[in-house]
Coordinates of C-alpha atoms in Angstrom, one line a residue:
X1 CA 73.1 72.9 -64.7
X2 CA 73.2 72.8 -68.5
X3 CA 76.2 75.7 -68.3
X4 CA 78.8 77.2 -66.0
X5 CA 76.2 79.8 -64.1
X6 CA 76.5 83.8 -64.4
X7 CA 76.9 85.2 -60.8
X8 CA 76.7 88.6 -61.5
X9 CA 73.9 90.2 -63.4
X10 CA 72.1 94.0 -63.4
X11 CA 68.7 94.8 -63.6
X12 CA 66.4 98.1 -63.8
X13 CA 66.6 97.7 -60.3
X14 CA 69.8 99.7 -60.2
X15 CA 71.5 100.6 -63.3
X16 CA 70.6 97.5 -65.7
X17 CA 68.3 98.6 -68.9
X18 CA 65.9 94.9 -68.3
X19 CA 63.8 94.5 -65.7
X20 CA 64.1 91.1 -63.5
X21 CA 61.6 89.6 -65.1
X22 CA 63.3 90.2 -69.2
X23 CA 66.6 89.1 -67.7
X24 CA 66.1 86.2 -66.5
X25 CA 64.0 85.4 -69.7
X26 CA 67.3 86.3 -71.6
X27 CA 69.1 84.0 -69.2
X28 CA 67.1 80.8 -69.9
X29 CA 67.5 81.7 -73.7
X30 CA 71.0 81.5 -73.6
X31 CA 70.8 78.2 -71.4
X32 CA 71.8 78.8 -68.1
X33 CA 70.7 76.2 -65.1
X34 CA 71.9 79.4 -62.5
X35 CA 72.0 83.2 -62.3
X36 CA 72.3 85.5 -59.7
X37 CA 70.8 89.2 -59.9
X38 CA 73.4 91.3 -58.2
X39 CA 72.2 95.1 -58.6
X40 CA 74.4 98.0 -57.1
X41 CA 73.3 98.1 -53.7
X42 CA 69.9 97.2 -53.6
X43 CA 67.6 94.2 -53.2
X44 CA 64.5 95.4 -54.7
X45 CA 64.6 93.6 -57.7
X46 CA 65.0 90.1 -56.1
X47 CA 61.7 88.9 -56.0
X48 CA 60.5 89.7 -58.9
X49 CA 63.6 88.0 -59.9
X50 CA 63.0 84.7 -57.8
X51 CA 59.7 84.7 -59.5
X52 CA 60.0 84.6 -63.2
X53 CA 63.7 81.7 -62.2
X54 CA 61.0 79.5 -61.0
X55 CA 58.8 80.1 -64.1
X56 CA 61.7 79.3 -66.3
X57 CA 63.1 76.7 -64.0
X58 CA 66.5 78.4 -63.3
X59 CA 68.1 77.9 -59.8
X60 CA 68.2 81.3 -58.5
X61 CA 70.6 83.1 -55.8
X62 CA 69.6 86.0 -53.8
X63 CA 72.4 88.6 -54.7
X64 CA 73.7 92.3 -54.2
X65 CA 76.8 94.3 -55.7
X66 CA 78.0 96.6 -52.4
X67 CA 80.0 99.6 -53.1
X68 CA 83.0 99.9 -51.1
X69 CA 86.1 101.9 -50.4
X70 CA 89.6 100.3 -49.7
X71 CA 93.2 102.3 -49.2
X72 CA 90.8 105.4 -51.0
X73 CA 89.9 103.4 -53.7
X74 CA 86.2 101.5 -54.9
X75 CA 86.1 98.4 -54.9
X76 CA 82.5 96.3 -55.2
X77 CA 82.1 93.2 -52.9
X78 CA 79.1 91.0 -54.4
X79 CA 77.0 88.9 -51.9
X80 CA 75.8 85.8 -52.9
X81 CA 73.0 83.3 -51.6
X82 CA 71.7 86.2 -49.1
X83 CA 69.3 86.4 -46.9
X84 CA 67.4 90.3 -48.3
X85 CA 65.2 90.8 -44.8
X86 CA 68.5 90.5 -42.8
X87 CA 68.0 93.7 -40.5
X88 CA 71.7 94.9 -40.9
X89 CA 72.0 94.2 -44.9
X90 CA 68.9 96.2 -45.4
X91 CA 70.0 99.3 -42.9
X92 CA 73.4 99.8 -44.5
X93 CA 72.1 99.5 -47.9
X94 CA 69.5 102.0 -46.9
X95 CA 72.5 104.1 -46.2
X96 CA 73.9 103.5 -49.4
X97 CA 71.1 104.6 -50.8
X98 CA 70.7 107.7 -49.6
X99 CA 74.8 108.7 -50.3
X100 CA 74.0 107.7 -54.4
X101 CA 71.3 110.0 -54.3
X102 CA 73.4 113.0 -52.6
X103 CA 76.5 111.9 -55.2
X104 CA 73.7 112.7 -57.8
X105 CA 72.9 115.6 -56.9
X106 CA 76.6 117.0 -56.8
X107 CA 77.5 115.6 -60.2
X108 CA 74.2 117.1 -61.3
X109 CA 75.3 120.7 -59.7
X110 CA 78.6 120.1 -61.3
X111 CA 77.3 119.4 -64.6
X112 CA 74.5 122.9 -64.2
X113 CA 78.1 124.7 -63.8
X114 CA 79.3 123.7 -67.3
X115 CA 75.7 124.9 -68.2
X116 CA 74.5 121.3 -68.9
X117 CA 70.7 122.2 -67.3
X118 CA 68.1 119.0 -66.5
X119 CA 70.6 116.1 -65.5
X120 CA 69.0 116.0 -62.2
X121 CA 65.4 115.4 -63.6
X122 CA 66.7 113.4 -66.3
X123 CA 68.8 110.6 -64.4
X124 CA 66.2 110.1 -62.2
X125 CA 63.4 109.2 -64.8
X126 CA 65.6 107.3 -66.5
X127 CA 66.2 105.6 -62.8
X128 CA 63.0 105.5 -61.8
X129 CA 62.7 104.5 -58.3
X130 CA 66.5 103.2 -58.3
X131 CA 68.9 105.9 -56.9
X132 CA 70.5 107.3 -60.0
X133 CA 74.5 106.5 -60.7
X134 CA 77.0 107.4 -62.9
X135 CA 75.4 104.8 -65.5
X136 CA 72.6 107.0 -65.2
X137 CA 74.4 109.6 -66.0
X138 CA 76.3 108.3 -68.7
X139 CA 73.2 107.8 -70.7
X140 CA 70.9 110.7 -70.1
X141 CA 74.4 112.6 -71.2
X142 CA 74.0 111.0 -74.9
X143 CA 70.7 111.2 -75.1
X144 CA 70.7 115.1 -74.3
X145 CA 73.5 115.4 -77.0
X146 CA 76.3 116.3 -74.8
X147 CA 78.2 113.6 -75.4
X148 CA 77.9 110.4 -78.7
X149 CA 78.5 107.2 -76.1
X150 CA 78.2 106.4 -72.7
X151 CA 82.2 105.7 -72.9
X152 CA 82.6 109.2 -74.4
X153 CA 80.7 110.9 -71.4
X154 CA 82.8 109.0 -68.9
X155 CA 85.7 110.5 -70.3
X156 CA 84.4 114.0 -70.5
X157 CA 82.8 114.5 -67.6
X158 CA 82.1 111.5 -65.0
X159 CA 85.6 109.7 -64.5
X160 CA 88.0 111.2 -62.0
X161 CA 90.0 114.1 -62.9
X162 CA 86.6 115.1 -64.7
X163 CA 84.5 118.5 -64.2
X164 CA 81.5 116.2 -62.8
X165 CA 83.3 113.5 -60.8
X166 CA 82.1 113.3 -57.4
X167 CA 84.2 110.5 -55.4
X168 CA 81.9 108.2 -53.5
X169 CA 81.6 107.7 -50.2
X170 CA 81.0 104.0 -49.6
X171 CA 81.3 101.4 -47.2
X172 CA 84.3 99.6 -45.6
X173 CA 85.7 96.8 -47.3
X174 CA 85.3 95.1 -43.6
X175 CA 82.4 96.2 -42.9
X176 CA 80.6 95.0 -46.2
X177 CA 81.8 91.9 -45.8
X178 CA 79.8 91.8 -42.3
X179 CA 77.0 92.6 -43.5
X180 CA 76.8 89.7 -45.7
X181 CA 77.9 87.4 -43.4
X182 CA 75.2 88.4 -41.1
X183 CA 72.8 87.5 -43.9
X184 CA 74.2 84.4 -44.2
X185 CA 75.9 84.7 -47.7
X186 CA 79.0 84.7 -49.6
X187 CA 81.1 87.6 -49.9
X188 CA 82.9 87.7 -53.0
X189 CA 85.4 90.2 -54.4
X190 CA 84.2 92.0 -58.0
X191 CA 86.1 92.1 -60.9
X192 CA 89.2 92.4 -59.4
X193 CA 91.2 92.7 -62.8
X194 CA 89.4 95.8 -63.4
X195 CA 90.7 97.5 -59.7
X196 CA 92.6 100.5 -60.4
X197 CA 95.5 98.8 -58.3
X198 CA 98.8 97.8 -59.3
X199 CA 99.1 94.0 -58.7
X200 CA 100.7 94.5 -55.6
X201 CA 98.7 96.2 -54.1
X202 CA 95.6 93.9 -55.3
X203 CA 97.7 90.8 -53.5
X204 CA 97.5 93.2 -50.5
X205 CA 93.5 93.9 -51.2
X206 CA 92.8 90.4 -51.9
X207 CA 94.8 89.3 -48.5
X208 CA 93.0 91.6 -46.2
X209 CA 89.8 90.5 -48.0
X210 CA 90.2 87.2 -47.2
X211 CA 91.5 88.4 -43.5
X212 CA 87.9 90.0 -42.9
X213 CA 86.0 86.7 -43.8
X214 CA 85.7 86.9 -47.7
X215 CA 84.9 83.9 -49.4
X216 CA 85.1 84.0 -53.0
X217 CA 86.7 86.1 -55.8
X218 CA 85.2 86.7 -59.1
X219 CA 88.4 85.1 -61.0
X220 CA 86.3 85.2 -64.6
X221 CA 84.3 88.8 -65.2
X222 CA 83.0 89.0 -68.3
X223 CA 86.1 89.2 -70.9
X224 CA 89.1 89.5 -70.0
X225 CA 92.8 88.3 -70.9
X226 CA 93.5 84.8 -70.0
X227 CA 96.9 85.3 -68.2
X228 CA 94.3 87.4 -65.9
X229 CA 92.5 84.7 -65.5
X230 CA 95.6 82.8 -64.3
X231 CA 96.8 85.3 -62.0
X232 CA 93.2 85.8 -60.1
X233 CA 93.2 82.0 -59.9
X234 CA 96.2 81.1 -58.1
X235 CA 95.6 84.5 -55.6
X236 CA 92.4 83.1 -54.8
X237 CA 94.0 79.6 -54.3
X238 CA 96.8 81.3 -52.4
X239 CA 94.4 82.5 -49.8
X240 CA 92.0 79.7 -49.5
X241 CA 89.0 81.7 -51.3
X242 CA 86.5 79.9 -53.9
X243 CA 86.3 81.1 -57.4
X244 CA 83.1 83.0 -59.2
X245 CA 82.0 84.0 -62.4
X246 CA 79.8 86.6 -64.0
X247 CA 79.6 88.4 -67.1
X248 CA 78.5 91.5 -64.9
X249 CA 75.8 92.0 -67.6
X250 CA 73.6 95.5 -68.1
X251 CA 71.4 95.4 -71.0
X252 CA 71.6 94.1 -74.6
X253 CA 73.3 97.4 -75.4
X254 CA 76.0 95.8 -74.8
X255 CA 76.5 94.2 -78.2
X256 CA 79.5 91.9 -76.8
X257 CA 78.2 90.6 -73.9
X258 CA 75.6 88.4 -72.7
X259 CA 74.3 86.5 -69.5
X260 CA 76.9 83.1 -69.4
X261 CA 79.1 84.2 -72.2
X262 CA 82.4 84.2 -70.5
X263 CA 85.5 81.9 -70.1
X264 CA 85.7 79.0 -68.1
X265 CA 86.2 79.2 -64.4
X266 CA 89.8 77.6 -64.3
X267 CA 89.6 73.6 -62.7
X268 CA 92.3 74.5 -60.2
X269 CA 89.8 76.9 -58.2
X270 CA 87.1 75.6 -56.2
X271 CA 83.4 77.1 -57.5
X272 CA 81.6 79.0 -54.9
X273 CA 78.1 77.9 -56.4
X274 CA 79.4 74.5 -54.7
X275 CA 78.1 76.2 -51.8
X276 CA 74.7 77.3 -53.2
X277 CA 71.6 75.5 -52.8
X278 CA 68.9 75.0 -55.1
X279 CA 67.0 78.0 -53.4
X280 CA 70.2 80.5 -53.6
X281 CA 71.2 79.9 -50.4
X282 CA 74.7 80.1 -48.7
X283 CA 75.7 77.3 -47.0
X284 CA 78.8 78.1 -45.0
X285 CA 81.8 76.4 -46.0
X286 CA 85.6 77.6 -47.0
X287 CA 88.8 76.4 -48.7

């Protein structure tokens, strides 16, 4: 590999703006030897994914981004090097589909009482065949005119305390991480530095992730403060789990961001895509 690989990428699949085939495309320009596709809960853009890696001769690995609750709080638990037909990975994220579509219609409803008519409709053509999220949401929100940037509409309307927040009702930490074990990958804990979680409790998090047979966390996301960096590194090295990276990219909207374009995973932590085959496979090993 040419560069450190990105391990956590969105497509149209869920709530990225490029389809599978345009992001990895925009992955081999920018020189990566390994990406994973991660989308929120869904596999559906892996193959298509898997396809246009091997055209561009990038190593691929099977991922998904699993929503999660933990102490009352969401937290994302990526999987990494996946098997996608595993019967109980595809029935819980068949679940998980169906709760971010009722979450969309109750921010929708919310939204019709501050007289802000056609969200529904609108989230979902924007989604396509992808349940709709707050991303979604976000969007259709500036380009209706309610709102002048997807930040802006967070604020106002989708972030808690906010007339259209609808909590979501996700998955176990403990139980996510089952899942992916039973498809034989990686479980790795997302962006941890951006957990709403004091740093105590994110030691406690971080322990009882590792407890339930976690084997990675995500110690570089994107950009973020070095001493971060430092402090996700040595919890990860404290509890025997391997380090990952991703710039947790969406779409070239995002002017300061792009697939690979992140710090350095710290020497001190051991890579999870150590454990990665060529074909994006898990092979099961720990720290």
């Amino acid at each position: 590999m040419d560069r450190q690989p990105d391990l956590h990428l969105h497509s149209s699949a869920s709530d990225g703006t490029l389809d599978p085939e345009a992001l990895v495309a925009l992955a081999a320009r920018e020189g990566l030897g390994m990406i994973a596709l991660t989308d929120h809960d869904t596999t559906a853009g892996l193959a298509a994914a898997a396809g246009a890696a091997r055209v561009h001769g990038i190593d691929f690995v099977a991922g998904v981004e699993i929503s999660c609750s933990w102490a009352g709080v969401g937290v994302h638990v990526l999987g990494l090097g996946i098997d996608a037909d595993c019967p109980a990975l595809t029935a819980g994220l068949a679940g998980l589909d169906g709760r971010r579509r009722a979450r969309a219609a109750a921010i929708a409803a919310r939204l019709e009482k501050r007289r802000i008519a056609g969200a529904l409709e609108g989230v979902r053509a924007l989604a396509g065949e992808a349940a709709p999220t707050r991303t979604h949401f976000a969007r259709w929100l500036v380009a209706a005119g309610h709102a002048p940037t997807p930040a802006a509409a967070h604020k106002r309307y989708l972030a808690r305390g906010r007339p259209a927040h609808v909590a979501g009702d996700w998955t176990p930490l403990a139980e996510a991480i089952g899942w992916i074990g039973a498809a034989g990958g990686v479980a790795v804990l997302a962006h941890p530095a951006r957990c709403p979680l004091s740093a105590r409790k994110l030691r406690l998090l971080v322990a009882e992730f590792a407890a339930a047979g976690g084997g990675a966390l995500e110690v570089v996301s994107g950009p973020q403060p070095a001493e971060r960096t430092r402090f996700l590194a040595e919890l990860a090295t404290a509890h025997g789990l391997m380090g990952s990276c991703g710039s947790d990219f969406h779409g070239p909207e995002q002017r300061w961001l792009a697939p690979g374009r992140m710090a350095a995973l710290p020497p001190t932590v051991t890579p999870v895509w150590g454990v990665l085959g060529a074909a994006g496979r898990a092979r099961r090993v720990r720290v």
